[in-house]
PDB file of C-alpha atoms in Angstrom:
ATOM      1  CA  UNK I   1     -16.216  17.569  -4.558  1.00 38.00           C
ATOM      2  CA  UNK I   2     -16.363  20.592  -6.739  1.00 39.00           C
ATOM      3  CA  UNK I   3     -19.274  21.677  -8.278  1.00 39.00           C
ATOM      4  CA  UNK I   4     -20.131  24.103 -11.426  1.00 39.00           C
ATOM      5  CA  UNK I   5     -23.690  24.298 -12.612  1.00 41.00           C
ATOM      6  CA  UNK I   6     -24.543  20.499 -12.803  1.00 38.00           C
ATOM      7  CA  UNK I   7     -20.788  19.930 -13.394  1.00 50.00           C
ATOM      8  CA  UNK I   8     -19.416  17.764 -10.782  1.00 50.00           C
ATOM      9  CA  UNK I   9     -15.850  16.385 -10.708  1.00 62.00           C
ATOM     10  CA  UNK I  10     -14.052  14.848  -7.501  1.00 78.00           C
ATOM     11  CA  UNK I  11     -10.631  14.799  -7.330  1.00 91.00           C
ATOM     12  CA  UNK I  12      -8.789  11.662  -7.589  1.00 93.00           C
ATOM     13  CA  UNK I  13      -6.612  10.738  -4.160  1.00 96.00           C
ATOM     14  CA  UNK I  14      -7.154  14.293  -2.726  1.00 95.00           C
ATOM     15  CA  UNK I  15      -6.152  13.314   0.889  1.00 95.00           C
ATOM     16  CA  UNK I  16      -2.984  11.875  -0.688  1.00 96.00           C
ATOM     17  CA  UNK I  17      -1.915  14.160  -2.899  1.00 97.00           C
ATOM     18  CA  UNK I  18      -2.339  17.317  -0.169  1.00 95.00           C
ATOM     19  CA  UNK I  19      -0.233  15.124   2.362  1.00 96.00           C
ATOM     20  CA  UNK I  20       2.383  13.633  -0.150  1.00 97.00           C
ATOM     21  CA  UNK I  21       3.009  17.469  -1.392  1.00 97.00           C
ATOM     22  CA  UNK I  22       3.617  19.048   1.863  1.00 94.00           C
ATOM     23  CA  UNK I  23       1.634  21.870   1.297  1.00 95.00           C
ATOM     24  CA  UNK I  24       3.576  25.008   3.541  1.00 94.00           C
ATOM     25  CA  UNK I  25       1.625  28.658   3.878  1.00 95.00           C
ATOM     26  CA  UNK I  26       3.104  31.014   1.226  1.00 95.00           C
ATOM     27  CA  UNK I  27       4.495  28.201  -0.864  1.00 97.00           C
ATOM     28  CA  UNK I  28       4.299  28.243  -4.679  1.00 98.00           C
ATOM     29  CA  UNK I  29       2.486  25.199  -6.236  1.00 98.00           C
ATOM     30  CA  UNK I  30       2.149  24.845 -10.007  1.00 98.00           C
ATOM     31  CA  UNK I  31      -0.971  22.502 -10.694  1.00 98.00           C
ATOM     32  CA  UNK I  32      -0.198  21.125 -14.040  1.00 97.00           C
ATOM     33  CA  UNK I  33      -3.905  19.590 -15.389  1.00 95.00           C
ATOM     34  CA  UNK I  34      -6.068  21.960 -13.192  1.00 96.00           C
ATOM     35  CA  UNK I  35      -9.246  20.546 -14.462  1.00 92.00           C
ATOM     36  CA  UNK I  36     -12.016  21.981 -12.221  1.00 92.00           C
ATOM     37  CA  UNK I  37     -10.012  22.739  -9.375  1.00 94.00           C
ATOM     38  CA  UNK I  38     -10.365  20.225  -6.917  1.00 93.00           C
ATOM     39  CA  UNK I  39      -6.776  19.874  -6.060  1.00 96.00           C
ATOM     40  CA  UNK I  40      -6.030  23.282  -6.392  1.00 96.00           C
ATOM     41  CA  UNK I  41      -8.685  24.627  -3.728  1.00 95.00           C
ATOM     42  CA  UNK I  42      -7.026  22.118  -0.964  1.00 95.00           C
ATOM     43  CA  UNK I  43      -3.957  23.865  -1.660  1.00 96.00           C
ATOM     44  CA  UNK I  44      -5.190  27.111  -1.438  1.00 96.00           C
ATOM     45  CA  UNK I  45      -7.021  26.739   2.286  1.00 94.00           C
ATOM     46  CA  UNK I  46      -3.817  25.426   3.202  1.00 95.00           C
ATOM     47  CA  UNK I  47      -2.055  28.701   2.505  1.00 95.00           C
ATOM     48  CA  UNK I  48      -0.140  27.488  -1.022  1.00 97.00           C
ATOM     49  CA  UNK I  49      -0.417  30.099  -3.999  1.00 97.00           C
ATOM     50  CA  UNK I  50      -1.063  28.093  -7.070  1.00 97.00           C
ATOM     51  CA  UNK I  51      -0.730  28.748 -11.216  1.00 98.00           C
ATOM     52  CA  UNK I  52      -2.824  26.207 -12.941  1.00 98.00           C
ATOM     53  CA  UNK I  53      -2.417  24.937 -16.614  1.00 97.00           C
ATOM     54  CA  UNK I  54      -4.722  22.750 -19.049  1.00 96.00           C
ATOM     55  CA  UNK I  55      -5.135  22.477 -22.163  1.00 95.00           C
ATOM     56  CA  UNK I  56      -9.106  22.327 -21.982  1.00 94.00           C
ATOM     57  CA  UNK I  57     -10.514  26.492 -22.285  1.00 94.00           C
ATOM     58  CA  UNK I  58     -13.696  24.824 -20.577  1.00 93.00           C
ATOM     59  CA  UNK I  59     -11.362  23.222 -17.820  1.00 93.00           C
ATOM     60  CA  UNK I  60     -10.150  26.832 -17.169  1.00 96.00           C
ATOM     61  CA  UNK I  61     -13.356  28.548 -16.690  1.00 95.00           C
ATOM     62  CA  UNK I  62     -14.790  26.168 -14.590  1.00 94.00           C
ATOM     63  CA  UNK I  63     -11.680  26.510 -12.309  1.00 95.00           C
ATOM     64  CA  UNK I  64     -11.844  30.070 -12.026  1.00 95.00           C
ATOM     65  CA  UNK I  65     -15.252  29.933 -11.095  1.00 94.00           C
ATOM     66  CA  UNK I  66     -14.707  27.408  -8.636  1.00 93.00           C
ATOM     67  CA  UNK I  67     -11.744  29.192  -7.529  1.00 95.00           C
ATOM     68  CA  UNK I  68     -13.173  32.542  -6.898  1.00 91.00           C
ATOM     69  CA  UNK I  69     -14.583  31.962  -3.453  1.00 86.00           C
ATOM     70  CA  UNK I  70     -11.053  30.515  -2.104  1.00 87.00           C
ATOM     71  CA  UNK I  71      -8.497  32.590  -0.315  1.00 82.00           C
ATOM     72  CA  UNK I  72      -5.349  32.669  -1.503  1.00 86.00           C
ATOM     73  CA  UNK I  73      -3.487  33.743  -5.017  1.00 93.00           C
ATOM     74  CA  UNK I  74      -3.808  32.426  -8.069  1.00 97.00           C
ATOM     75  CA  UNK I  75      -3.317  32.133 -11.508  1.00 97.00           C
ATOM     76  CA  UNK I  76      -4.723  29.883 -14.324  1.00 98.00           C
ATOM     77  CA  UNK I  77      -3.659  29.693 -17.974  1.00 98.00           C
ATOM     78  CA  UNK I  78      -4.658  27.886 -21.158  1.00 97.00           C
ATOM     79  CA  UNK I  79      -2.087  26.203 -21.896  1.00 97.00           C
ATOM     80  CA  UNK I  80      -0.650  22.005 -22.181  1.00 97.00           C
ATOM     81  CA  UNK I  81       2.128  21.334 -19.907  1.00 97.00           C
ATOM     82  CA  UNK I  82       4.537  20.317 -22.041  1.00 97.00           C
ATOM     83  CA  UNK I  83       4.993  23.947 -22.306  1.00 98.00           C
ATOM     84  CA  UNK I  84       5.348  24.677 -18.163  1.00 98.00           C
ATOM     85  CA  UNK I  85       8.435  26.068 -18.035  1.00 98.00           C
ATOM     86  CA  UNK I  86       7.613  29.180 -20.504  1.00 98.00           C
ATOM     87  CA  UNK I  87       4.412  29.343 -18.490  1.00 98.00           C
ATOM     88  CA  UNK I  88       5.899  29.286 -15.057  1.00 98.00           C
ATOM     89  CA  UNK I  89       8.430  31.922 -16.279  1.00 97.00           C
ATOM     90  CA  UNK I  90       5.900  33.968 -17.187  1.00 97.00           C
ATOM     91  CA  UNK I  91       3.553  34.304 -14.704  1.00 97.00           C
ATOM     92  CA  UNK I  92       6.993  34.055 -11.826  1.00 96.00           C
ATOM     93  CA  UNK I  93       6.373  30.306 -10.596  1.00 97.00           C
ATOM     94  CA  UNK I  94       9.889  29.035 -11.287  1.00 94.00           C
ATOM     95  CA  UNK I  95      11.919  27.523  -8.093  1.00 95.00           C
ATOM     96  CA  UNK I  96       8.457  26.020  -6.428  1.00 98.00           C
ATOM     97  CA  UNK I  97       7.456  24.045  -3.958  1.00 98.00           C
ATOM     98  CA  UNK I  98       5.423  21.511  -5.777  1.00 98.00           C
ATOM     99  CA  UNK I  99       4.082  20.035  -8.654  1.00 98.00           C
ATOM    100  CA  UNK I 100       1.045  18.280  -9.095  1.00 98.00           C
ATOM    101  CA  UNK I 101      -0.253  16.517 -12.692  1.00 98.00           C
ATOM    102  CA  UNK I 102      -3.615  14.859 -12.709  1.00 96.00           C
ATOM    103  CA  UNK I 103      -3.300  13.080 -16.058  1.00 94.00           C
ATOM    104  CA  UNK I 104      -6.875  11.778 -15.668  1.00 87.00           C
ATOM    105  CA  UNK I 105      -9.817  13.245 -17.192  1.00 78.00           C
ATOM    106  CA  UNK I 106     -12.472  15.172 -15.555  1.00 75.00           C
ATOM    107  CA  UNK I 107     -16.321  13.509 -15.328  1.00 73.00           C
ATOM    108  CA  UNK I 108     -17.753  16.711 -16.921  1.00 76.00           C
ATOM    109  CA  UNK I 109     -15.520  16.079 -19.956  1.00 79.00           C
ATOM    110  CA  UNK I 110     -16.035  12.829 -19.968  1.00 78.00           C
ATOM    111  CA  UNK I 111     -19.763  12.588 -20.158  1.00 77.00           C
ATOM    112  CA  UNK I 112     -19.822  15.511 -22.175  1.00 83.00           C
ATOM    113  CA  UNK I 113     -21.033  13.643 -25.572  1.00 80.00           C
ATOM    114  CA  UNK I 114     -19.856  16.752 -28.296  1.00 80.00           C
ATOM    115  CA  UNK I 115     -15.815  15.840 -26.555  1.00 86.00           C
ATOM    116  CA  UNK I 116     -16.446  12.309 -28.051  1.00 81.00           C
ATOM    117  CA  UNK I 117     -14.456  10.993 -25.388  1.00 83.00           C
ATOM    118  CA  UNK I 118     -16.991   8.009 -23.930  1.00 83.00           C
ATOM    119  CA  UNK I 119     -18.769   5.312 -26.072  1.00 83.00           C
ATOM    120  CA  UNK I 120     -21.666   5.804 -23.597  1.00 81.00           C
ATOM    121  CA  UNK I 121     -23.306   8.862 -25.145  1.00 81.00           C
ATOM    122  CA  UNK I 122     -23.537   9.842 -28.820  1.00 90.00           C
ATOM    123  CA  UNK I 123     -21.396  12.154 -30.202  1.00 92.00           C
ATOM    124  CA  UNK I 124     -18.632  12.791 -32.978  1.00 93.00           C
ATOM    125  CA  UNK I 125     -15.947  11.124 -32.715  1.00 96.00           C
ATOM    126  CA  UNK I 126     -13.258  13.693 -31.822  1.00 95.00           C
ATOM    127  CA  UNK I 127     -11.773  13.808 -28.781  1.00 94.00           C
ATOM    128  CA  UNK I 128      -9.517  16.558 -28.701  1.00 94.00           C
ATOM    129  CA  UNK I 129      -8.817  18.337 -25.192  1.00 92.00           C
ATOM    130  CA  UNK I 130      -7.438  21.498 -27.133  1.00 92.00           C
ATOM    131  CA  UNK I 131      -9.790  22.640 -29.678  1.00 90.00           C
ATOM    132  CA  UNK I 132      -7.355  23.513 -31.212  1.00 92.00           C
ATOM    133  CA  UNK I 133      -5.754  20.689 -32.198  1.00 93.00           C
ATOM    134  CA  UNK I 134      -5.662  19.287 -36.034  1.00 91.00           C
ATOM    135  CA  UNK I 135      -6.707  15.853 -35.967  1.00 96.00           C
ATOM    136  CA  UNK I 136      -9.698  14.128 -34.704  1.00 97.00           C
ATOM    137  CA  UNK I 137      -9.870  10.321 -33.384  1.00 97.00           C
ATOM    138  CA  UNK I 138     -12.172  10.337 -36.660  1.00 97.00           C
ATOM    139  CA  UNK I 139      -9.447  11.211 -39.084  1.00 98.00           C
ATOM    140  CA  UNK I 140      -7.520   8.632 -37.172  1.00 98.00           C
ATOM    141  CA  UNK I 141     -10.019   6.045 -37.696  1.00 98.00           C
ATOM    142  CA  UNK I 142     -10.918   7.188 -41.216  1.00 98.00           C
ATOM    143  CA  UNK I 143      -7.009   7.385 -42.652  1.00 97.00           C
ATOM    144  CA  UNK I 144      -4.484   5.408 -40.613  1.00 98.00           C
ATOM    145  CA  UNK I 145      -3.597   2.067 -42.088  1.00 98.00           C
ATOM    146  CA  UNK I 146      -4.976  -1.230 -40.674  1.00 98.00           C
ATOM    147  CA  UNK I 147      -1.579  -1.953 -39.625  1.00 98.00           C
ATOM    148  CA  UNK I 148      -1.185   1.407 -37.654  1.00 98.00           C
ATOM    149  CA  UNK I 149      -4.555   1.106 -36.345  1.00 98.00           C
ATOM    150  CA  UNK I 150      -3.412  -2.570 -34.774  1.00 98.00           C
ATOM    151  CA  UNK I 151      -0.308  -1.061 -33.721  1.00 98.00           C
ATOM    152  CA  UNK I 152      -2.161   1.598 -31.509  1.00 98.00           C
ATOM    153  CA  UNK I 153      -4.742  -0.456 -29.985  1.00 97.00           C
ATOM    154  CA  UNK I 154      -2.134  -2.785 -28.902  1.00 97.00           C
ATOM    155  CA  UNK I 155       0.537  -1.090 -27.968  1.00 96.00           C
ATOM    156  CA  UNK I 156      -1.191   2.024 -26.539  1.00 95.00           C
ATOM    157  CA  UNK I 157      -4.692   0.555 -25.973  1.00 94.00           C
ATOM    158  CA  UNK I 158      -3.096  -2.964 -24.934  1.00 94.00           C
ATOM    159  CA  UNK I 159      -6.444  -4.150 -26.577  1.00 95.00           C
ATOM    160  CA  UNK I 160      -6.042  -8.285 -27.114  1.00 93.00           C
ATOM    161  CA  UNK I 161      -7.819  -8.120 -29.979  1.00 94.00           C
ATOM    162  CA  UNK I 162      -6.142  -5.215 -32.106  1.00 96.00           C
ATOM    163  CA  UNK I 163      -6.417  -6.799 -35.280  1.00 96.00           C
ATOM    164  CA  UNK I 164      -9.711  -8.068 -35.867  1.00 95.00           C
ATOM    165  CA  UNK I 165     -10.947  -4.699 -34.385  1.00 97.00           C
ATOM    166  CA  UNK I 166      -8.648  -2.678 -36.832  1.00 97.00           C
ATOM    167  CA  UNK I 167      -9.302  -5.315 -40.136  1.00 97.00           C
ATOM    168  CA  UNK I 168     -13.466  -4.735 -39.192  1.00 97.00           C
ATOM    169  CA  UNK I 169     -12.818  -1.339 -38.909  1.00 97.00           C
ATOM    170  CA  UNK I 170     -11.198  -0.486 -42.545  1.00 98.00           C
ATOM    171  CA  UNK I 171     -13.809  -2.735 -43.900  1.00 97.00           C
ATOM    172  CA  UNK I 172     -16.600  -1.035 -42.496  1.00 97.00           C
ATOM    173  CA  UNK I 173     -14.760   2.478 -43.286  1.00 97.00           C
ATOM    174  CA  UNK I 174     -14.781   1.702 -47.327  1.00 97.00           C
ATOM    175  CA  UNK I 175     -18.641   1.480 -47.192  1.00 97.00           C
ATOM    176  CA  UNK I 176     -19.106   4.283 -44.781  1.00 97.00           C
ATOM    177  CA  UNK I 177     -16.619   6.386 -43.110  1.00 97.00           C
ATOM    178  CA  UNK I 178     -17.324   6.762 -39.079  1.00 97.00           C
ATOM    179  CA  UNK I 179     -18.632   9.943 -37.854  1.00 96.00           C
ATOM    180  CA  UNK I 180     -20.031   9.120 -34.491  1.00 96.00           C
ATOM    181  CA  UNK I 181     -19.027   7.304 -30.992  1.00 95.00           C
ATOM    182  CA  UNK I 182     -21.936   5.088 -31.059  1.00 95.00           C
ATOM    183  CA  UNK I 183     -20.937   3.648 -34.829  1.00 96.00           C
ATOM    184  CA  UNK I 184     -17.229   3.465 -33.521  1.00 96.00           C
ATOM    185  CA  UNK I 185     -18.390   1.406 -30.104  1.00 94.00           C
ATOM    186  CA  UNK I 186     -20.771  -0.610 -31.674  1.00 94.00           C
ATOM    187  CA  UNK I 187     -18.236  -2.161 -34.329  1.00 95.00           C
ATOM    188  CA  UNK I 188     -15.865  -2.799 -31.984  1.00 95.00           C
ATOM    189  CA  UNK I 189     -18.413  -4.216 -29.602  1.00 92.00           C
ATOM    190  CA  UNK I 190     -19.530  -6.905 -32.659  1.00 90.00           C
ATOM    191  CA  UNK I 191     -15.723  -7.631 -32.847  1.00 87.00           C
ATOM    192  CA  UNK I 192     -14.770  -8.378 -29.568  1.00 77.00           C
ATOM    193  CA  UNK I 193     -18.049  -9.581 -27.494  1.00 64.00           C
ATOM    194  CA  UNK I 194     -16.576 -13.200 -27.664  1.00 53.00           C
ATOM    195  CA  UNK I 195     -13.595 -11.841 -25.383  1.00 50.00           C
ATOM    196  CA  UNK I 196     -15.634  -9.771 -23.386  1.00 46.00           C
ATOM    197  CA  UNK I 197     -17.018 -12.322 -20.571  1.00 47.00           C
ATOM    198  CA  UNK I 198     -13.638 -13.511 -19.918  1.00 47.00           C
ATOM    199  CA  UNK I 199     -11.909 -10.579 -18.661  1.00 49.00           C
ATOM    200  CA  UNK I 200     -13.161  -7.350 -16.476  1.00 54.00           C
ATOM    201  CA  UNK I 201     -15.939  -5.763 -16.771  1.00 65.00           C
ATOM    202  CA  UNK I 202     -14.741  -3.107 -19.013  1.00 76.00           C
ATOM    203  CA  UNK I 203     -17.147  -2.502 -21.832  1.00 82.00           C
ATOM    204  CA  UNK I 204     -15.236  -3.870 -24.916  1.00 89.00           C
ATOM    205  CA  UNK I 205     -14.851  -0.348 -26.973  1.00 92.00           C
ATOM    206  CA  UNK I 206     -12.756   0.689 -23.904  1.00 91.00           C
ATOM    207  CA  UNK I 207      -9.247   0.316 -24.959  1.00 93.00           C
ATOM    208  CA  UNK I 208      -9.866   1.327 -28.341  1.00 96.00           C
ATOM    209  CA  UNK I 209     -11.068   4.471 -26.968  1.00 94.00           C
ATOM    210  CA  UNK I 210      -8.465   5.017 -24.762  1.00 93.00           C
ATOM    211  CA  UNK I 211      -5.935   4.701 -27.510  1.00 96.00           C
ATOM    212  CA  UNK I 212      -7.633   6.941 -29.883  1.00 96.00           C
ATOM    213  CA  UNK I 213      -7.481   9.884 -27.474  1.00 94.00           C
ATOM    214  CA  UNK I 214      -3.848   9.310 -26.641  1.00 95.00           C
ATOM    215  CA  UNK I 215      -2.811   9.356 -30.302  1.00 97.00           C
ATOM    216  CA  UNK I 216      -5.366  12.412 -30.883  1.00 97.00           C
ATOM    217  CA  UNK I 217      -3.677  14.799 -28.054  1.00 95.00           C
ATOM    218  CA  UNK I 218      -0.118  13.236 -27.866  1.00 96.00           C
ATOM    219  CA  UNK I 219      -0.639  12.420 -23.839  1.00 96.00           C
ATOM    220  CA  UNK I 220       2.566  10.552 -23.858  1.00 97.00           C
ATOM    221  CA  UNK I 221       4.535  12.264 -25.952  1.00 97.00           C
ATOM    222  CA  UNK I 222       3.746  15.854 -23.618  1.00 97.00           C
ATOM    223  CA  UNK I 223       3.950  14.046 -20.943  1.00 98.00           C
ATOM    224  CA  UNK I 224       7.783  13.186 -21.795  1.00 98.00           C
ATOM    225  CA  UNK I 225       8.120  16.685 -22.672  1.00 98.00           C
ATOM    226  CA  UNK I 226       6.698  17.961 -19.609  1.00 98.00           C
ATOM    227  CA  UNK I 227       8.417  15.773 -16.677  1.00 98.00           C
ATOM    228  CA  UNK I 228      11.962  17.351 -17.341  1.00 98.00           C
ATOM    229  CA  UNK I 229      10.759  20.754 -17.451  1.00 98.00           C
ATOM    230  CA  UNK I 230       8.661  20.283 -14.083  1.00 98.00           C
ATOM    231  CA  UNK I 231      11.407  18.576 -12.403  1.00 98.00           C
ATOM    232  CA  UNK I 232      13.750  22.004 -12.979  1.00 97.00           C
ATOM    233  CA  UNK I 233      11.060  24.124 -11.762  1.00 98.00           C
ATOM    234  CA  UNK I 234      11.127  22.320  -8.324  1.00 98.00           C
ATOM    235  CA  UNK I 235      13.552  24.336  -5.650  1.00 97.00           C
ATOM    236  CA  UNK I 236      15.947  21.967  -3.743  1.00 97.00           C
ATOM    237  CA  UNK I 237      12.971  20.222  -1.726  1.00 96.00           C
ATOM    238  CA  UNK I 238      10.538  20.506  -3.666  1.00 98.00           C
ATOM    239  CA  UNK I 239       8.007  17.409  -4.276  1.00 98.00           C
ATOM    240  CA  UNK I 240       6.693  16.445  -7.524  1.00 98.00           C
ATOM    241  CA  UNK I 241       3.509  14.483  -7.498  1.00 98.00           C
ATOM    242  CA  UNK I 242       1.893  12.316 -11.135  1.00 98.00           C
ATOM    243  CA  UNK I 243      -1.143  10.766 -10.953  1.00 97.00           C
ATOM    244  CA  UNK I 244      -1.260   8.535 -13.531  1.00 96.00           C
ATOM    245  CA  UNK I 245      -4.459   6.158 -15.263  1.00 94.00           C
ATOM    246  CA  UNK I 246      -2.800   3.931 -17.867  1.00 92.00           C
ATOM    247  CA  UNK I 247       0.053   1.904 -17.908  1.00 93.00           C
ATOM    248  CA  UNK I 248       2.532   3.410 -20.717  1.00 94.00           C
ATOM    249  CA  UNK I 249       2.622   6.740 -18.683  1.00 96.00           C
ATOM    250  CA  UNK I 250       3.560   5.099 -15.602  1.00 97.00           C
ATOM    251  CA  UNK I 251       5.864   3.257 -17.066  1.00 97.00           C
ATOM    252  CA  UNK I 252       7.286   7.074 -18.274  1.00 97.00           C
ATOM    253  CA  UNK I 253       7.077   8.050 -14.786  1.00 98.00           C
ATOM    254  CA  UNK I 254       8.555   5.392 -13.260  1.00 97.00           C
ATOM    255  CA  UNK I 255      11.594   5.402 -15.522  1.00 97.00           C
ATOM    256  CA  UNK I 256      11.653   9.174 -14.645  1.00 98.00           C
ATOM    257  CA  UNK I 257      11.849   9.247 -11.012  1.00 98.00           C
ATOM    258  CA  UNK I 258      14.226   5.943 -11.254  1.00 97.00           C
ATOM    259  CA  UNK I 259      17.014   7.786 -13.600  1.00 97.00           C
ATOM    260  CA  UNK I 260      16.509  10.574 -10.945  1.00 97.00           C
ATOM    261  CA  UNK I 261      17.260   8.506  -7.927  1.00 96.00           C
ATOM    262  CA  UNK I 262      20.422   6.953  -9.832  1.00 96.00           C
ATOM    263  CA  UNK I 263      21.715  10.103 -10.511  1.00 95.00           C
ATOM    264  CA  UNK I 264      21.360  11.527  -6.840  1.00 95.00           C
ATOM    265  CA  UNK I 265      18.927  14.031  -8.021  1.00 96.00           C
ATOM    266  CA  UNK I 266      15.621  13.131  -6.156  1.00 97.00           C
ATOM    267  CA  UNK I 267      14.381  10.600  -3.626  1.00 96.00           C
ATOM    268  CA  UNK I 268      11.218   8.554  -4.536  1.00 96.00           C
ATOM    269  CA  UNK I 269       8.813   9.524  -1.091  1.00 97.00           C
ATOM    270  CA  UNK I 270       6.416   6.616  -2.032  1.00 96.00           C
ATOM    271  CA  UNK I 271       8.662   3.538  -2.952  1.00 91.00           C
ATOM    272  CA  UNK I 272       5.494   2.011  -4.684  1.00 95.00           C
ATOM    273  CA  UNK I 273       2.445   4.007  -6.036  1.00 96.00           C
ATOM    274  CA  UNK I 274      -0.482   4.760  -3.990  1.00 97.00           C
ATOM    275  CA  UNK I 275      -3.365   3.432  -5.211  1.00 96.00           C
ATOM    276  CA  UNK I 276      -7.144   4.570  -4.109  1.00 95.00           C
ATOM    277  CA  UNK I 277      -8.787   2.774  -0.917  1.00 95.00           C
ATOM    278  CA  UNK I 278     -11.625   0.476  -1.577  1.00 95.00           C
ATOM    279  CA  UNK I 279     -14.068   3.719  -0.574  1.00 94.00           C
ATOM    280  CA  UNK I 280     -12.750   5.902  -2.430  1.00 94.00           C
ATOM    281  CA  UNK I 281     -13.538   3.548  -5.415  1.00 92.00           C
ATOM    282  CA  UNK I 282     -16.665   2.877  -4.144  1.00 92.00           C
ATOM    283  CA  UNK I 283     -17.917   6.689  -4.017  1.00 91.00           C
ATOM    284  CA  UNK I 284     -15.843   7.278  -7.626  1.00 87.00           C
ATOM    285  CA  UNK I 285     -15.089   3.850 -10.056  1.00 86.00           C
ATOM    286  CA  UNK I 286     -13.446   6.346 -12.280  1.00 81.00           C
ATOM    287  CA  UNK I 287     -10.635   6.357  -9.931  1.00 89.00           C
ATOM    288  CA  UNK I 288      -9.814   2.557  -9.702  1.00 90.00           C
ATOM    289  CA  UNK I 289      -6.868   2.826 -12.164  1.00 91.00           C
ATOM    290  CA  UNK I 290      -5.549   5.488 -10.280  1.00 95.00           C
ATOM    291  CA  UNK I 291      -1.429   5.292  -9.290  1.00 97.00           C
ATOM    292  CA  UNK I 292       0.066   8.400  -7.187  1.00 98.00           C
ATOM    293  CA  UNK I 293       4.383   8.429  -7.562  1.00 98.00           C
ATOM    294  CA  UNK I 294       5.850  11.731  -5.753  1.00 98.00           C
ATOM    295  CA  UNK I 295       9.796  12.652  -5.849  1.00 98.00           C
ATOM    296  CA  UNK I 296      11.322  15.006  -3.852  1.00 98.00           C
ATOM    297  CA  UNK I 297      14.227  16.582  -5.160  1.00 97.00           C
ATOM    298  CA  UNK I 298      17.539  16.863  -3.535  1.00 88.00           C
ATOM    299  CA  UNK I 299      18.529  19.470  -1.239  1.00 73.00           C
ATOM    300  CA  UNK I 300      21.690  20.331  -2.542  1.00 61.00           C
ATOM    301  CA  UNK I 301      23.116  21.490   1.027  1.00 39.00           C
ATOM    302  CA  UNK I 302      22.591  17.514   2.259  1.00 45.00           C
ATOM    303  CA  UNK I 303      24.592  16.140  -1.319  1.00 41.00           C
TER     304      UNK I 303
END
């Protein structure tokens, strides 16, 4: 667990990721969604040198801080990882040993309430990682079409009940546009609390969020972007481990690794993803949708 302040964040499938890698003394390990550093310190005591990218300026500083106390080199940059390779060229990580990509979320930025990112605390409803970015999940709620909002809560969200949450949603937005979370949660709470005791206990806003802040910072679409570029970055050996939260980017993964293996360019090391023990869910329920897929790719002196 790494702390900052009153920040907290543990790292999802630690043990697993540091023994799937093969972390080696003086290798170079490019941590793709650094976060707060959880992942990156392991590799550091074990001798690794490590660049670390995200897209979140707060993500950064809280890494460096965490960082500073660690032996070791490193570097960490603002930056999403769809654009890795001009990164890792940059700061000299091309032809590494590993790469690692959290695509979780952090528990700082998730219960920070001005991110927008939880229906549990009040806040706008943005949602944006990079500040940067144009478009809020309020501008998505606000302007898309009913049929577009349907579309993404069922096809990215997987949300059962896509329409009536998108048809209550442009009615309510004629009267009064949404601003906040709480408004957002609370409509979709009134439209699906019928279907809520039969399935998990997932609060019903939860897919609907979860879609909004894909669309918002284009996770799948980077995420595309990024695997290829990763992938090249890896010398022949070299281990690339995704943990992934949500079923449309595993499915990218998966497809991924599987055109690799086809193509003789990689070896899946786990033949089917690692998934968090029952402690481990126990001490974090933020990591029970966890999945860990690592690739190796080919020594070219064994093709």
């Amino acid at each position: 667990m790494r702390t900052s302040g009153n920040l907290i964040h543990t790292p999802v499938l630690l043990n697993e990721v540091i023994t799937y890698l093969n972390v080696k003394p003086g290798g170079k390990y490019i941590d793709c969604t650094v976060g707060a550093g959880g992942h990156a310190t392991e590799i550091l005591k074990l001798g690794g040198e490590i660049l670390g990218l995200d897209q979140d300026p707060q993500s950064v500083k809280i890494a460096r801080r965490n960082l500073e106390s660690c032996p070791g080199k490193y570097k960490l940059v603002v930056a999403n990882f769809s654009k890795i390779s001009q990164v890792a060229k940059t700061e000299g990580f091309e032809n590494v040993e590993g790469v690692l990509m959290d695509l979780g979320f952090a528990s700082f930025q998730i219960d920070d309430p001005t991110r927008g990112l939880s229906f549990s605390k009040d806040g706008l409803l943005d949602m944006r990682l990079d500040p940067n970015l144009g478009v809020t999940a309020a501008d998505l709620v606000n302007s898309l079409p009913e049929r577009e909002l349907e579309r993404l809560f069922r096809e990215i969200g997987e949300e059962l009940k896509a329409q009536a949450i998108a048809r209550a949603i442009a009615e309510q937005r004629r009267i009064k546009p949404f601003k906040s979370t709480r408004e957002l949660a609370e409509l979709v709470e009134r439209s699906n609390s019928t279907h809520w005791s039969n399935r998990s206990n997932l609060h019903p806003a939860t897919r609907v969020f979860m879609a909004l802040r894909i669309a918002v910072n284009s996770e799948l679409e980077n995420l595309k972007v990024a695997l290829p570029q990763a992938f090249e970055l890896l010398k022949p050996g070299g281990r690339l481990a995704i943990i992934s939260f949500h079923s449309g980017e595993d499915r990218i993964v998966k497809t991924a690794f599987r055109d690799w293996e086809k193509t003789g360019k990689a070896r899946a090391i786990t033949k089917k993803p690692l998934v968090p023990s029952q402690l481990e869910v126990d001490t974090n329920p933020r990591a029970r949708s966890a999945k860990l897929r690592v690739i190796e790719k080919h020594d070219k002196s064994t093709i």
